Amino acid sequence: MSDSRAFCPRCGDPVPERSADEADAADPLRPGSEVDLCDACYFDEFNFVDAPDRIDVRVCARCGAVYQGNRWVDVGAQDYTDIAIEQVSDALSVHVDVEDVAWQVEPEQVDENTIRMHCFFTGVVRGTPVEEQVTVPVKIARQTCTRCGRIAGDYYASIVQIRAEGRTPTSEETERAEEIAHDIVADMEATGDRNAFVTEIGKTDDGLNIKVSTNKIGKKISNKMIEEFGGTINDAETLVTEDEDGNEVYRVTFAVRLPPYTPGDVIELDDDDAGPVLVRSAHGNLKGIRVTTGERYEADYEEGASPDARKLGEHGDAAETTVVTVEDENAVQVLDPETYRATTVSRPDYFDPDAETVPVLKSRAGLHVLPDEGETEEPT
Ligand SMILES: [Zn+2]
Ligand SMILES: [Zn+2]
């Protein structure tokens, strides 16, 4: 046949021959696409926009998370309109043949839980401009997500107990523990972890209890605490229950035991007459300086952070007092801050001979010159 005209498979009308390029571009995934319908038949069944009759969205009334697929997701939406727009754009689809598709949406708040989305589409298909308007009602169901439900139900999987050996933790230590807990949770939330939260922080007679949502968070808090303050961690598992799938659920208690002495403490070591020690670090072995000479002190490996000792006071107890005279290499006279009598005390090597006043600590071990405040931390 010399006449190679094509015909519409639907109505039999002749259709213009397609170029070879177009024929090659026929989509193998759409059988029959190699034979074109005439424009009339094509537009007859052409459906520009595919839209659902309505969209139901479950939103957590507490945190704004949206239920997607089979889980709650933080969408970072400012309000329910943002959520509705997001959901509608996910749910709408346009015909693949249409080029230059543009659309806009006008949300209409119908009532507290219904937003009607008026969507206007334009595009070009077969050289013909097309447009369509669809209206999709979005119904917002306010619920409580799993996380908020757990928070409200005081759920926790782990307790971190902040304690200290032979003393109660300082307010600096407990405040830092709270800060660490919140920082760790905030970091995990920032990576999209919805299961991270602090359930409760409570003071006890001997320290602080921090209840958190996962064992991992408990472990992180504990590790960070001893990284900063020294000390040890003991963890103990308790079987709490079985979950829906029959798996055993353990709650882990992390007992953080901070070292007995903290930087700034002045202690007197048992069986030792080399003079009191100003503690500078409790990481690993206790380290400090002798307040009689300024020499370095470090506890044995076996003693670790808790050598046998008694606390005499701390740097904060020191009083600034007048230097009366420097006697020699080993001795200096200062005013006793209580009696105002000139008193000879040992001269540590951190003593500044030009200083008019120095901090001194008066304790049952006598009067000792301490270094200035900034020098109480272990140099790094
Ligand atoms: Zn036709
Ligand atoms: Zn929530």
Coordinates of C-alpha atoms and ligand atoms in Angstrom, one line a residue:
M1 CA 0.0 0.0 0.0
S2 CA 1.4 3.3 -1.1
D3 CA -1.0 5.2 1.2
S4 CA 0.4 4.7 4.6
R5 CA -2.1 6.8 6.5
A6 CA -2.7 6.0 10.2
F7 CA -6.2 5.8 11.7
C8 CA -7.5 6.5 15.1
P9 CA -8.0 3.1 16.8
R10 CA -11.1 4.4 18.6
C11 CA -13.1 6.2 15.9
G12 CA -11.3 5.3 12.7
D13 CA -10.7 8.8 11.6
P14 CA -7.5 9.4 9.9
V15 CA -4.8 10.9 12.1
P16 CA -1.6 12.7 10.9
E17 CA 1.4 10.5 10.4
R18 CA 3.8 10.8 13.3
S19 CA 7.4 11.6 12.7
A20 CA 10.0 8.8 13.3
D21 CA 11.2 10.6 16.4
E22 CA 7.9 10.6 18.0
A23 CA 7.4 6.9 17.2
D24 CA 10.7 6.1 18.8
A25 CA 9.7 8.0 21.8
A26 CA 6.7 5.9 22.3
D27 CA 6.5 4.7 25.9
P28 CA 7.0 0.9 26.0
L29 CA 5.3 0.8 29.4
R30 CA 2.1 2.1 27.9
P31 CA 1.1 -0.5 25.3
G32 CA -1.0 1.0 22.5
S33 CA 0.7 4.3 22.8
E34 CA 2.4 3.6 19.4
V35 CA -0.9 4.2 17.8
D36 CA -2.3 7.7 18.5
L37 CA -5.8 8.5 19.2
C38 CA -7.2 11.4 17.2
D39 CA -7.4 14.6 19.2
A40 CA -11.1 14.3 19.7
C41 CA -10.9 10.9 21.2
Y42 CA -7.7 11.8 23.2
F43 CA -9.3 14.8 24.9
D44 CA -12.5 12.8 25.4
E45 CA -10.8 10.6 27.9
F46 CA -8.0 12.9 28.9
N47 CA -7.9 13.5 32.6
F48 CA -5.5 16.3 33.6
V49 CA -5.5 16.0 37.3
D50 CA -6.1 13.0 39.5
A51 CA -7.2 14.1 43.0
P52 CA -8.7 12.2 45.9
D53 CA -12.2 13.1 47.1
R54 CA -10.8 14.1 50.5
I55 CA -7.6 13.8 52.5
D56 CA -7.6 12.8 56.2
V57 CA -4.6 13.9 58.1
R58 CA -3.8 12.8 61.6
V59 CA -1.9 15.5 63.4
C60 CA -0.5 15.4 67.0
A61 CA -2.3 18.2 68.9
R62 CA 0.7 18.5 71.2
C63 CA 3.7 18.6 69.0
G64 CA 2.4 19.0 65.5
A65 CA 3.8 15.7 64.2
V66 CA 1.9 14.2 61.2
Y67 CA 1.0 10.5 60.7
Q68 CA 2.5 9.4 57.4
G69 CA 2.7 5.9 56.1
N70 CA 2.7 4.0 59.4
R71 CA 4.5 6.4 61.7
W72 CA 4.6 9.9 63.2
V73 CA 6.8 12.3 61.5
D74 CA 7.9 15.8 62.5
V75 CA 7.2 18.0 59.6
G76 CA 8.3 21.3 61.0
A77 CA 5.0 22.8 59.8
Q78 CA 4.1 26.2 61.3
D79 CA 0.3 25.6 61.2
Y80 CA -2.3 23.2 59.9
T81 CA -2.5 25.0 56.5
D82 CA 1.1 24.2 55.8
I83 CA 0.4 20.6 56.6
A84 CA -2.7 20.6 54.4
I85 CA -0.8 22.0 51.5
E86 CA 2.0 19.5 51.9
Q87 CA -0.5 16.6 52.0
V88 CA -2.4 17.8 49.0
S89 CA 0.7 18.2 46.9
D90 CA 1.7 14.7 47.8
A91 CA -1.8 13.3 46.9
L92 CA -2.4 15.0 43.6
S93 CA -1.0 13.8 40.3
V94 CA -1.1 15.2 36.8
H95 CA -1.2 13.4 33.5
V96 CA 2.3 12.5 32.2
D97 CA 1.7 13.9 28.8
V98 CA 1.2 17.5 30.1
E99 CA 4.0 19.9 29.7
D100 CA 4.7 23.2 31.4
V101 CA 2.5 22.3 34.3
A102 CA 1.9 25.0 36.8
W103 CA -0.4 25.0 39.8
Q104 CA -1.4 27.1 42.7
V105 CA -3.5 26.4 45.7
E106 CA -5.8 28.6 47.8
P107 CA -6.6 27.2 51.2
E108 CA -10.0 28.0 52.6
Q109 CA -10.5 27.4 56.3
V110 CA -14.0 25.9 56.6
D111 CA -13.9 25.1 60.2
E112 CA -11.4 24.3 62.9
N113 CA -10.6 20.9 61.4
T114 CA -11.4 21.3 57.7
I115 CA -9.4 23.2 55.1
R116 CA -10.8 23.2 51.6
M117 CA -7.9 23.3 49.1
H118 CA -8.8 25.0 45.8
C119 CA -6.2 24.0 43.3
F120 CA -5.7 25.5 39.8
F121 CA -3.7 23.7 37.2
T122 CA -2.5 24.8 33.8
G123 CA -0.4 23.0 31.2
V124 CA 0.0 22.2 27.6
V125 CA -0.8 18.9 25.9
R126 CA -0.8 18.2 22.2
G127 CA -0.1 21.9 21.7
T128 CA -3.3 22.7 23.4
P129 CA -3.4 24.7 26.6
V130 CA -5.4 22.9 29.3
E131 CA -6.5 23.9 32.7
E132 CA -8.4 22.4 35.5
Q133 CA -9.6 23.3 38.9
V134 CA -10.0 20.7 41.7
T135 CA -11.1 21.2 45.3
V136 CA -9.9 18.8 47.9
P137 CA -11.2 19.0 51.5
V138 CA -8.5 18.2 54.0
K139 CA -9.8 16.9 57.3
I140 CA -7.5 17.3 60.3
A141 CA -7.9 14.8 63.0
R142 CA -6.2 16.0 66.2
Q143 CA -4.6 13.1 68.1
T144 CA -1.7 12.4 70.4
C145 CA 1.4 10.9 68.8
T146 CA 3.2 8.0 70.3
R147 CA 5.9 10.1 71.8
C148 CA 3.6 12.7 73.3
G149 CA 1.5 9.8 74.7
R150 CA 4.6 8.4 76.3
I151 CA 5.7 11.7 77.7
A152 CA 2.2 12.3 79.1
G153 CA 2.2 8.8 80.6
D154 CA 5.6 9.4 82.3
Y155 CA 7.2 6.7 80.2
Y156 CA 10.9 6.1 80.6
A157 CA 13.3 3.3 79.7
S158 CA 16.3 4.4 81.7
I159 CA 17.3 6.2 84.9
V160 CA 20.5 8.0 85.4
Q161 CA 21.4 8.4 89.1
I162 CA 23.9 11.1 89.7
R163 CA 25.6 10.4 93.0
A164 CA 29.0 11.1 94.5
E165 CA 31.3 9.1 96.7
G166 CA 31.1 10.2 100.4
R167 CA 29.3 13.5 99.6
T168 CA 26.4 14.8 97.8
P169 CA 27.0 16.1 94.2
T170 CA 27.6 19.8 94.0
S171 CA 25.0 22.1 92.4
E172 CA 27.5 22.6 89.6
E173 CA 27.5 18.9 88.9
T174 CA 23.7 18.5 89.1
E175 CA 23.1 21.5 87.0
R176 CA 25.6 20.3 84.4
A177 CA 23.9 16.9 84.4
E178 CA 20.5 18.5 83.6
E179 CA 22.1 20.5 80.9
I180 CA 23.8 17.4 79.4
A181 CA 20.6 15.5 79.4
H182 CA 18.7 18.3 77.6
D183 CA 21.6 18.8 75.1
I184 CA 21.8 15.1 74.2
V185 CA 18.1 14.9 73.7
A186 CA 18.1 18.1 71.6
D187 CA 20.9 16.7 69.4
M188 CA 19.0 13.5 68.9
E189 CA 15.8 15.3 68.1
A190 CA 17.7 17.4 65.6
T191 CA 18.6 14.2 63.7
G192 CA 14.9 13.3 63.5
D193 CA 14.9 10.9 66.4
R194 CA 11.4 11.1 67.7
N195 CA 12.0 8.7 70.6
A196 CA 14.4 10.9 72.5
F197 CA 13.0 12.8 75.5
V198 CA 13.7 13.6 79.1
T199 CA 10.7 12.3 81.1
E200 CA 11.6 13.7 84.5
I201 CA 14.4 15.2 86.5
G202 CA 14.1 14.9 90.2
K203 CA 16.3 15.8 93.1
T204 CA 16.9 13.2 95.8
D205 CA 18.6 13.5 99.2
D206 CA 21.8 12.2 97.8
G207 CA 21.8 13.6 94.3
L208 CA 19.7 13.7 91.1
N209 CA 17.6 11.2 89.2
I210 CA 17.1 11.7 85.4
K211 CA 14.5 9.6 83.7
V212 CA 14.9 9.3 80.0
S213 CA 13.1 7.6 77.1
T214 CA 15.8 5.2 75.9
N215 CA 18.8 3.4 77.3
K216 CA 21.0 4.9 74.7
I217 CA 20.3 8.4 76.1
G218 CA 21.0 7.2 79.7
K219 CA 24.3 5.8 78.6
K220 CA 25.3 9.0 76.8
I221 CA 24.5 11.2 79.8
S222 CA 26.4 8.9 82.1
N223 CA 29.5 8.8 79.8
K224 CA 29.5 12.6 79.4
M225 CA 29.3 13.1 83.1
I226 CA 32.3 11.0 84.0
E227 CA 34.1 12.4 81.0
E228 CA 33.7 15.9 82.5
F229 CA 33.9 15.1 86.2
G230 CA 35.6 11.7 86.5
G231 CA 34.0 8.9 88.5
T232 CA 32.5 5.5 87.6
I233 CA 29.3 4.1 86.1
N234 CA 27.5 1.0 87.1
D235 CA 24.6 -0.2 85.1
A236 CA 21.9 -2.6 86.1
E237 CA 19.1 -4.0 84.0
T238 CA 15.6 -4.6 85.3
L239 CA 13.0 -6.6 83.4
V240 CA 10.0 -4.4 83.3
T241 CA 7.6 -6.0 80.9
E242 CA 7.1 -7.5 77.5
D243 CA 6.2 -5.4 74.5
E244 CA 3.4 -6.1 72.0
D245 CA 5.7 -8.6 70.1
G246 CA 6.6 -10.5 73.2
N247 CA 10.1 -9.1 73.4
E248 CA 11.4 -8.5 76.9
V249 CA 11.7 -4.9 77.8
Y250 CA 14.5 -3.9 80.2
R251 CA 14.9 -0.7 82.0
V252 CA 18.5 0.2 82.6
T253 CA 19.7 2.2 85.7
F254 CA 23.0 4.0 85.2
A255 CA 24.5 4.8 88.6
V256 CA 27.0 7.5 88.1
R257 CA 29.3 7.8 91.1
L258 CA 31.3 11.0 91.0
P259 CA 34.7 11.0 92.7
P260 CA 34.8 12.0 96.4
Y261 CA 36.9 15.1 95.7
T262 CA 36.4 17.8 93.1
P263 CA 38.8 20.4 91.7
G264 CA 39.2 23.1 94.2
D265 CA 38.9 20.9 97.3
V266 CA 41.8 21.0 99.8
I267 CA 42.3 17.6 101.3
E268 CA 44.6 16.0 103.9
L269 CA 45.8 12.6 102.9
D270 CA 46.0 9.8 105.5
D271 CA 49.5 8.5 106.3
D272 CA 51.1 11.4 104.7
D273 CA 52.9 14.4 106.2
A274 CA 53.8 16.2 103.0
G275 CA 51.0 18.7 103.5
P276 CA 47.5 19.2 102.3
V277 CA 46.7 18.9 98.6
L278 CA 44.6 21.2 96.5
V279 CA 42.8 19.0 94.1
R280 CA 43.0 19.9 90.4
S281 CA 41.6 16.9 88.6
A282 CA 39.6 13.8 89.5
H283 CA 39.9 12.1 86.2
G284 CA 41.5 8.7 86.6
N285 CA 43.9 9.2 89.5
L286 CA 43.4 12.2 91.7
K287 CA 45.8 14.9 90.9
G288 CA 46.7 18.2 92.6
I289 CA 49.3 20.3 94.2
R290 CA 50.7 20.5 97.7
V291 CA 49.7 23.8 99.3
T292 CA 52.9 23.7 101.4
T293 CA 55.4 23.5 98.5
G294 CA 53.4 23.7 95.2
E295 CA 54.8 20.3 94.2
R296 CA 52.6 18.1 92.1
Y297 CA 50.7 15.2 93.7
E298 CA 49.2 12.2 92.0
A299 CA 47.4 9.3 93.7
D300 CA 48.6 5.8 93.0
Y301 CA 46.8 3.7 90.4
E302 CA 45.2 1.5 93.2
E303 CA 43.9 4.6 95.0
G304 CA 42.5 6.1 91.8
A305 CA 40.3 9.1 92.4
S306 CA 39.6 8.2 96.0
P307 CA 42.8 8.0 98.2
D308 CA 42.1 7.8 101.9
A309 CA 41.8 11.4 102.9
R310 CA 39.8 14.0 104.6
K311 CA 38.5 17.2 103.2
L312 CA 39.8 20.4 104.9
G313 CA 37.9 22.9 102.8
E314 CA 37.8 24.3 99.4
H315 CA 39.2 27.1 97.4
G316 CA 36.0 29.0 97.8
D317 CA 36.5 29.1 101.6
A318 CA 39.9 30.9 101.2
A319 CA 40.2 34.4 102.5
E320 CA 42.3 37.1 100.9
T321 CA 44.8 38.2 103.4
T322 CA 47.8 40.6 103.6
V323 CA 51.4 39.4 103.1
V324 CA 53.4 40.8 105.9
T325 CA 56.9 39.7 104.8
V326 CA 58.7 37.1 102.8
E327 CA 61.0 35.4 105.3
D328 CA 63.0 33.1 103.0
E329 CA 62.7 30.4 100.3
N330 CA 60.4 28.3 102.4
A331 CA 58.5 30.7 104.6
V332 CA 56.3 33.7 104.4
Q333 CA 54.5 35.8 107.0
V334 CA 50.8 36.5 106.4
L335 CA 48.0 37.9 108.6
D336 CA 45.8 35.2 110.0
P337 CA 42.4 36.2 108.6
E338 CA 40.7 35.4 111.9
T339 CA 43.1 36.7 114.5
Y340 CA 44.9 39.3 112.4
R341 CA 48.2 38.1 113.8
A342 CA 51.3 37.8 111.6
T343 CA 51.8 34.1 111.2
T344 CA 54.6 32.3 109.5
V345 CA 53.4 29.7 107.0
S346 CA 55.2 27.6 104.4
R347 CA 55.9 29.2 101.0
P348 CA 54.7 27.2 98.0
D349 CA 56.4 27.9 94.7
Y350 CA 53.3 29.5 93.2
F351 CA 53.5 32.2 95.8
D352 CA 54.2 35.6 94.1
P353 CA 56.7 37.5 96.2
D354 CA 55.4 40.8 94.8
A355 CA 51.8 40.1 95.8
E356 CA 50.4 42.3 98.6
T357 CA 47.6 39.9 99.4
V358 CA 47.2 36.1 98.8
P359 CA 44.3 33.7 99.3
V360 CA 44.7 31.6 102.4
L361 CA 42.8 28.7 103.8
K362 CA 42.5 28.3 107.5
S363 CA 41.6 24.7 108.5
R364 CA 42.3 22.2 111.2
A365 CA 45.6 21.5 109.4
G366 CA 46.6 25.1 109.9
L367 CA 47.0 28.1 107.6
H368 CA 48.0 27.6 103.9
V369 CA 48.5 29.9 101.0
L370 CA 46.5 28.8 98.0
P371 CA 47.1 29.7 94.4
D372 CA 44.8 32.2 92.7
E373 CA 41.4 30.9 91.6
G374 CA 42.4 30.4 87.9
E375 CA 45.2 28.0 88.9
T376 CA 43.0 25.5 90.6
E377 CA 42.2 23.6 87.3
E378 CA 44.6 21.0 86.0
P379 CA 46.5 22.5 83.1
T380 CA 45.7 20.8 79.8
Ligands
ZN1 ZN -10.7 9.2 17.3
ZN2 ZN 3.2 14.6 69.6

